[in-house]
PDB file of C-alpha atoms in Angstrom:
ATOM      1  CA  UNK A   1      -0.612  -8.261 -37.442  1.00  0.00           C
ATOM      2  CA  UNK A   2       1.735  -8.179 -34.448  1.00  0.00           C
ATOM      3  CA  UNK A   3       3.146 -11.452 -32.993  1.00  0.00           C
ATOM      4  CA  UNK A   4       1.095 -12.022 -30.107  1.00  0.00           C
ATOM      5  CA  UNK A   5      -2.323 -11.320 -32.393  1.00  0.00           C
ATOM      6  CA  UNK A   6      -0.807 -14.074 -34.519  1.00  0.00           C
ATOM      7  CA  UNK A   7       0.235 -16.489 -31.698  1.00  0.00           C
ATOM      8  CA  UNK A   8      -3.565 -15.959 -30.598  1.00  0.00           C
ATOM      9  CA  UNK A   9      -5.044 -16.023 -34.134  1.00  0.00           C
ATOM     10  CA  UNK A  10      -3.135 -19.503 -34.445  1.00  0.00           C
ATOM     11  CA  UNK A  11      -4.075 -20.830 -31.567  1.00  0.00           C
ATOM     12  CA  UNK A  12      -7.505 -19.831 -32.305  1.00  0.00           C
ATOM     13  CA  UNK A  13      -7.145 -22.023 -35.696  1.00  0.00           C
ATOM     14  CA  UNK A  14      -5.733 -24.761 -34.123  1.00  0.00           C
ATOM     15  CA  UNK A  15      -8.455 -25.554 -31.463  1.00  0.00           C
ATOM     16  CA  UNK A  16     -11.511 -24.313 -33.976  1.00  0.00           C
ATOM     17  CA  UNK A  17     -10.213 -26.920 -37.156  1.00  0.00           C
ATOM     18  CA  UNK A  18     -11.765 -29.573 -36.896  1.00  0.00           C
ATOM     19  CA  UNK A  19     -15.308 -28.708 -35.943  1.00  0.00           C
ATOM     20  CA  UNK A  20     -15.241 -25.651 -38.124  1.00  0.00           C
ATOM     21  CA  UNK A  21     -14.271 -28.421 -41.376  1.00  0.00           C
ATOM     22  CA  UNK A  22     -17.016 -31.043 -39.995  1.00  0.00           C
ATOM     23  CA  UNK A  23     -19.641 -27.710 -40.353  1.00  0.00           C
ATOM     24  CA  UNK A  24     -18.520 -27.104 -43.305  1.00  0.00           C
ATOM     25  CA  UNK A  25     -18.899 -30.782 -44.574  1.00  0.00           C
ATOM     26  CA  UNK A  26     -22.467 -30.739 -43.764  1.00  0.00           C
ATOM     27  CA  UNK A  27     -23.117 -27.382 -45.410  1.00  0.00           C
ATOM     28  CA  UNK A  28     -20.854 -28.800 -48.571  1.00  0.00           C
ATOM     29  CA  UNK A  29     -21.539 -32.683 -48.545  1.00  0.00           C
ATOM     30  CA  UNK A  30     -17.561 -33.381 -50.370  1.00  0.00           C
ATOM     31  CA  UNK A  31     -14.313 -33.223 -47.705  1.00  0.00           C
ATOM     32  CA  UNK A  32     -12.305 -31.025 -50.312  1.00  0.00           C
ATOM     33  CA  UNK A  33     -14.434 -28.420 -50.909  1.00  0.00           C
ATOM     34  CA  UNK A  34     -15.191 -28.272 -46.787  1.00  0.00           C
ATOM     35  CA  UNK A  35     -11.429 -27.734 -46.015  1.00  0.00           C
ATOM     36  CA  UNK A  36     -11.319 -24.801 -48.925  1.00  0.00           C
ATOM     37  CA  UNK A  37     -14.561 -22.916 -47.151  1.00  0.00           C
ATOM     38  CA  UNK A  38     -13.069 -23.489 -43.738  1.00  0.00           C
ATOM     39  CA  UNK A  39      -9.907 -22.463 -44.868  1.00  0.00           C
ATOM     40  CA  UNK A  40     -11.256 -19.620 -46.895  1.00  0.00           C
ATOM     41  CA  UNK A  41     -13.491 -18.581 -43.560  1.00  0.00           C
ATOM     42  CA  UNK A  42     -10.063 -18.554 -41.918  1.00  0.00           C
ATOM     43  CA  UNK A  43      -8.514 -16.184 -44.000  1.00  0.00           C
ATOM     44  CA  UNK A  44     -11.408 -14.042 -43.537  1.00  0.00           C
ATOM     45  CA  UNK A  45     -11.273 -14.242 -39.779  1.00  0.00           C
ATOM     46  CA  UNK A  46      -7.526 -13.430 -39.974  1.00  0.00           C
ATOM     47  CA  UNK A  47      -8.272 -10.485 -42.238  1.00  0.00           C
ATOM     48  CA  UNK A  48     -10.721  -9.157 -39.712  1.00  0.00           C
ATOM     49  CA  UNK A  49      -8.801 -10.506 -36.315  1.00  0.00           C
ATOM     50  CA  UNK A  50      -9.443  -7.295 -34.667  1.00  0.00           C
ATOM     51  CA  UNK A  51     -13.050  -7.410 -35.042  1.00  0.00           C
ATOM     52  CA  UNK A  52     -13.915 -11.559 -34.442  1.00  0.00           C
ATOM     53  CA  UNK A  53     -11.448 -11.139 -31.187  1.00  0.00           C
ATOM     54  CA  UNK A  54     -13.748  -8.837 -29.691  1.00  0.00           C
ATOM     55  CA  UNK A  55     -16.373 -10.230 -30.621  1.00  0.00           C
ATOM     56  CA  UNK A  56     -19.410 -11.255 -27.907  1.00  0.00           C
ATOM     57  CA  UNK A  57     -19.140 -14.978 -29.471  1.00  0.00           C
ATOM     58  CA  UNK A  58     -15.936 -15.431 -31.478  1.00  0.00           C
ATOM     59  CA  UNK A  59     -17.205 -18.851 -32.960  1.00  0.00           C
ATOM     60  CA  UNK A  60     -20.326 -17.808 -33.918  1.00  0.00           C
ATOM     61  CA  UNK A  61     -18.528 -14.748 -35.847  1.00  0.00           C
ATOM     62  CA  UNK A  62     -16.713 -17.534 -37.416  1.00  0.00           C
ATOM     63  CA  UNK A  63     -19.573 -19.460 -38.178  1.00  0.00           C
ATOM     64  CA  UNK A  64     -21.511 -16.347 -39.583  1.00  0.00           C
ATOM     65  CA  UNK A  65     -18.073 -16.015 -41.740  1.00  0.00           C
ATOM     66  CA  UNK A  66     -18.362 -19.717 -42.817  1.00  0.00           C
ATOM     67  CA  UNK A  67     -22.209 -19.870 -43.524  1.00  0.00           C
ATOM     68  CA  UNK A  68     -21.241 -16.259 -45.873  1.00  0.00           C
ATOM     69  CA  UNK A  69     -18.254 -17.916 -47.292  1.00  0.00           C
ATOM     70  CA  UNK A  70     -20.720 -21.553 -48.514  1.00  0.00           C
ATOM     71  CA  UNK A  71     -23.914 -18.523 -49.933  1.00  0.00           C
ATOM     72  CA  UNK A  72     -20.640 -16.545 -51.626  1.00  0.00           C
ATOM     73  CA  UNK A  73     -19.895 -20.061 -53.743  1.00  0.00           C
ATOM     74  CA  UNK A  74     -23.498 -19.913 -54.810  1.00  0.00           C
ATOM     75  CA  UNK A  75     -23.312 -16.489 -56.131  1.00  0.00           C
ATOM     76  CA  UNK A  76     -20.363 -16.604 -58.210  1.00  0.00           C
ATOM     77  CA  UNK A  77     -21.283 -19.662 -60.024  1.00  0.00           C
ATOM     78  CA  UNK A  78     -24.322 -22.558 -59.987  1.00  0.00           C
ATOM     79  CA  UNK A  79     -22.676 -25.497 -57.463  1.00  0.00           C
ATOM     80  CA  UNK A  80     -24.070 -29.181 -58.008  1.00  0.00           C
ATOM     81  CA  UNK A  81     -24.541 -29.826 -54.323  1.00  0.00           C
ATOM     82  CA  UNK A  82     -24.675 -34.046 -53.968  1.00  0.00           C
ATOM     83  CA  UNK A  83     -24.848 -34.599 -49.950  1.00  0.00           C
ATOM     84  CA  UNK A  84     -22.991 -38.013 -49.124  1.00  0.00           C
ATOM     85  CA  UNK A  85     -22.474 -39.282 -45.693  1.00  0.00           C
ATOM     86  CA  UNK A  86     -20.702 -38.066 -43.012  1.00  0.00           C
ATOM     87  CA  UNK A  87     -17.613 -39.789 -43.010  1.00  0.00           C
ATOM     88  CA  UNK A  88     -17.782 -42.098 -39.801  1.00  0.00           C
ATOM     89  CA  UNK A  89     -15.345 -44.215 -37.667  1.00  0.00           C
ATOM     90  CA  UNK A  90     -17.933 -47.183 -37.898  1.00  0.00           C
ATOM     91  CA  UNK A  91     -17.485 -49.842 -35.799  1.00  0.00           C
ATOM     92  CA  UNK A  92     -19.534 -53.248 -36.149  1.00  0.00           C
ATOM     93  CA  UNK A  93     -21.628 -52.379 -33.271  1.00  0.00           C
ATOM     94  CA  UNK A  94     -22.785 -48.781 -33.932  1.00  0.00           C
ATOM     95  CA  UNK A  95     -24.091 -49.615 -37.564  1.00  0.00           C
ATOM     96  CA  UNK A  96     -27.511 -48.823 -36.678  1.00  0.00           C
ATOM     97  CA  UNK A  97     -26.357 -44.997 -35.593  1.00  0.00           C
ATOM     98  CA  UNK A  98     -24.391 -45.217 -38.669  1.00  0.00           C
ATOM     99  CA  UNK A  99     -27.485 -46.055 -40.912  1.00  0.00           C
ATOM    100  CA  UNK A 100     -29.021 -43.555 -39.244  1.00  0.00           C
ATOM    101  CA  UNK A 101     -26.738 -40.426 -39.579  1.00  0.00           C
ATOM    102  CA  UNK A 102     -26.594 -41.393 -43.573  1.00  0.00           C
ATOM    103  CA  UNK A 103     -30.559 -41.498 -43.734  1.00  0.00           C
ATOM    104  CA  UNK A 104     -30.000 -37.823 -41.660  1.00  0.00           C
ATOM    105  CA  UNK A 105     -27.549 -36.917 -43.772  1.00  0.00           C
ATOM    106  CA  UNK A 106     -29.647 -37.564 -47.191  1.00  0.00           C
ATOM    107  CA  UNK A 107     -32.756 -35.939 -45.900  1.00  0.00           C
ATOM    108  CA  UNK A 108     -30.198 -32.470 -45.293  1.00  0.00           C
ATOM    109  CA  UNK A 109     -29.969 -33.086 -48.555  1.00  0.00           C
ATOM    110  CA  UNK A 110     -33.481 -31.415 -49.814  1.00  0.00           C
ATOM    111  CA  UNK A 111     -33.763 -29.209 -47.417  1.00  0.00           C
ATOM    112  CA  UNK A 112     -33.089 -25.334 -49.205  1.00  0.00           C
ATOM    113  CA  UNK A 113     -29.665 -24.074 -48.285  1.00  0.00           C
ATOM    114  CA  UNK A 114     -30.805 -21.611 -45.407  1.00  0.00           C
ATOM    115  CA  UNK A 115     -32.504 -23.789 -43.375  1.00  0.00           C
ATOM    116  CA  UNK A 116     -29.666 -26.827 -44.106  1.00  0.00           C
ATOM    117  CA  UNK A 117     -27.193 -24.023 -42.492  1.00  0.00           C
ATOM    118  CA  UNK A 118     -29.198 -23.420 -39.606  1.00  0.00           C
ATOM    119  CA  UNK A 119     -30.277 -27.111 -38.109  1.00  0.00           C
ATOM    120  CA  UNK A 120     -26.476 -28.009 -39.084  1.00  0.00           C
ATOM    121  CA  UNK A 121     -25.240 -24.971 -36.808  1.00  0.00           C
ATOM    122  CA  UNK A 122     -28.505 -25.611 -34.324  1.00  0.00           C
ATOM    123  CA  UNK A 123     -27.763 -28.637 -33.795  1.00  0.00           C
ATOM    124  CA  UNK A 124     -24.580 -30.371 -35.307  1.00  0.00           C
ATOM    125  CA  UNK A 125     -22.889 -27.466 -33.673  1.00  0.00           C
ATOM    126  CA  UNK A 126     -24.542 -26.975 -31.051  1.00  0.00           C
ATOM    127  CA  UNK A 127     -24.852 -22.925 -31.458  1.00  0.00           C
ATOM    128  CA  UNK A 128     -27.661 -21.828 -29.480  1.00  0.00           C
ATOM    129  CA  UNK A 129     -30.862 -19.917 -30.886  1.00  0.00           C
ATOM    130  CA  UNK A 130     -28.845 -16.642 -30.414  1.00  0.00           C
ATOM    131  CA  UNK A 131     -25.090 -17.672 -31.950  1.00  0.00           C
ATOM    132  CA  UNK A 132     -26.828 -19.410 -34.874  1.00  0.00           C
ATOM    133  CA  UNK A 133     -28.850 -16.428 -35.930  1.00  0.00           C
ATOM    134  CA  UNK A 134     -25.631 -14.615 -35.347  1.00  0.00           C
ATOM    135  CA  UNK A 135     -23.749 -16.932 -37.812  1.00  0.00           C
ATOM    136  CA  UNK A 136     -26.535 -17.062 -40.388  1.00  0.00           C
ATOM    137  CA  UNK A 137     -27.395 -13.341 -40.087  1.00  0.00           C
ATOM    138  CA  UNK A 138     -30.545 -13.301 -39.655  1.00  0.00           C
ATOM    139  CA  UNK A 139     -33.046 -12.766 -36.533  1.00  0.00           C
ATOM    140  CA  UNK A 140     -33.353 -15.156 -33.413  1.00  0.00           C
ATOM    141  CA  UNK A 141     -37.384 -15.140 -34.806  1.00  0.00           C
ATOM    142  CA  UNK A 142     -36.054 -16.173 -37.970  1.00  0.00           C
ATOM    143  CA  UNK A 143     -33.774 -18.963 -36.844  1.00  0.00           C
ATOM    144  CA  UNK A 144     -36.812 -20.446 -34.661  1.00  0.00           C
ATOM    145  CA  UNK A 145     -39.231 -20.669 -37.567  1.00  0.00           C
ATOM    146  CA  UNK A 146     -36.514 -21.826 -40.389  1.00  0.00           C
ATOM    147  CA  UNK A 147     -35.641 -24.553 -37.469  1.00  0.00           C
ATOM    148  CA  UNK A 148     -39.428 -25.370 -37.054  1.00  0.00           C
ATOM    149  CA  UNK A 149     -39.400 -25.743 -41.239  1.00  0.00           C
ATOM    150  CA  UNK A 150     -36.764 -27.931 -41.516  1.00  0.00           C
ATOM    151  CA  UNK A 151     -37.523 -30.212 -38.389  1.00  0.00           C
ATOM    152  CA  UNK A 152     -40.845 -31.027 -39.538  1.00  0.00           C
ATOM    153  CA  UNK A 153     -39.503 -31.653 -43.692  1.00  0.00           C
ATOM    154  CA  UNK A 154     -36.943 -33.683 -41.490  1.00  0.00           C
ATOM    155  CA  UNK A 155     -39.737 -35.671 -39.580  1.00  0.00           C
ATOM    156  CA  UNK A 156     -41.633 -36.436 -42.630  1.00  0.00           C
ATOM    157  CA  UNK A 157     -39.056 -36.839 -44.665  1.00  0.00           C
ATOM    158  CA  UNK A 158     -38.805 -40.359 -46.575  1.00  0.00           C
ATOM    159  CA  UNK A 159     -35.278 -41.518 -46.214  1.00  0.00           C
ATOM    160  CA  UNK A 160     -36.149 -41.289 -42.391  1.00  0.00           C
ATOM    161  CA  UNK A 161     -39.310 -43.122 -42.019  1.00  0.00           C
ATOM    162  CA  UNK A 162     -37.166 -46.712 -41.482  1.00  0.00           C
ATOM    163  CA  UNK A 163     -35.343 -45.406 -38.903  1.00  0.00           C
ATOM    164  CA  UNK A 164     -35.348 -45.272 -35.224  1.00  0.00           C
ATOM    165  CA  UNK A 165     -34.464 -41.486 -34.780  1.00  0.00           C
ATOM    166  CA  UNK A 166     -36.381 -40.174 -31.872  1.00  0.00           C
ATOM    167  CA  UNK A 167     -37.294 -37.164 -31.209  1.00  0.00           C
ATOM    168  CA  UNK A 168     -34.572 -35.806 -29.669  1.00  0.00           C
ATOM    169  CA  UNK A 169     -32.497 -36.124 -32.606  1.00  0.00           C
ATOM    170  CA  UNK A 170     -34.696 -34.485 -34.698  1.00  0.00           C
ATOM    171  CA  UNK A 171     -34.704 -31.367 -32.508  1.00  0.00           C
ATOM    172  CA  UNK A 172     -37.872 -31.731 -30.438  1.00  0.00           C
ATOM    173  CA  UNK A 173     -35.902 -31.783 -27.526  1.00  0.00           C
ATOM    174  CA  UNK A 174     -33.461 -28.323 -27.670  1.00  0.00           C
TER     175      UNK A 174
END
């Protein structure tokens, strides 16, 4: 890779980290293993610079890397997935929002891995309809009716009922 590709590449890295290793602790649920599939999607994206450069959406080639990279641990061997919370910056007066993103967090928890990917790239993200069926490979048809799924699992789900999520968090709203 020439100098300037790399100078991009890392620049690329540097302003993508931390988003692309919260992602990948919602589609993991433990810190360690999120930093090795973000850092393992990295490699990949460095590998193929050329082709997620010119890409129409570079993050959402990079997601579509990362949501490959968490199925490829699947494959190779069985992974005990155990969602925990998000790891928050609580403060004494947010504890409600921070009850609420655990009960969030623990209902991700049972839903099946494809839909999981897609409302965390929907809407932790913040992809839109197109980008996340991009990163998930699979159609924009698809994505709306795996995101219809796992919003209304979400809705009904148990660990949610004693919370004040609205709508709007659940997805009705996007």
């Amino acid at each position: 890779m020439k100098q300037a590709d790399e100078a991009e590449f890392h620049d690329f890295v540097v302003a993508r980290w931390p988003r692309l290793v919260r992602t990948a602790y919602l589609l993991t649920g433990d810190r360690h293993h999120a930093e090795d599939l973000a850092q393992n999607a990295l490699t990949r994206a460095y590998q193929g610079w050329a082709r997620v450069r010119a890409a129409d959406s570079p993050d959402a080639y990079l997601h579509r890397i990362l949501v490959r990279c968490n199925a490829g641990r699947f494959r190779r061997h069985r992974v005990a997935e155990h969602l925990v919370e998000v790891p928050e910056r609580a403060h004494p007066d947010v504890a409600d929002q921070v009850a609420q993103r655990r009960a969030l967090v623990a209902a991700l928890q049972d839903l099946p891995l494809k839909q999981r990917a897609i409302v965390v790239l929907r809407f932790w993200s913040d992809l839109s309809e197109r980008e996340t069926a991009e990163a998930a490979g699979c159609s924009v048809g698809s994505v709306k009716s795996q995101t219809h799924r796992a919003l209304a699992k979400l809705r009904s789900h148990p660990a949610l009922a004693g919370t004040r999520l609205d709508y709007v968090t659940l997805g009705a709203g996007k």
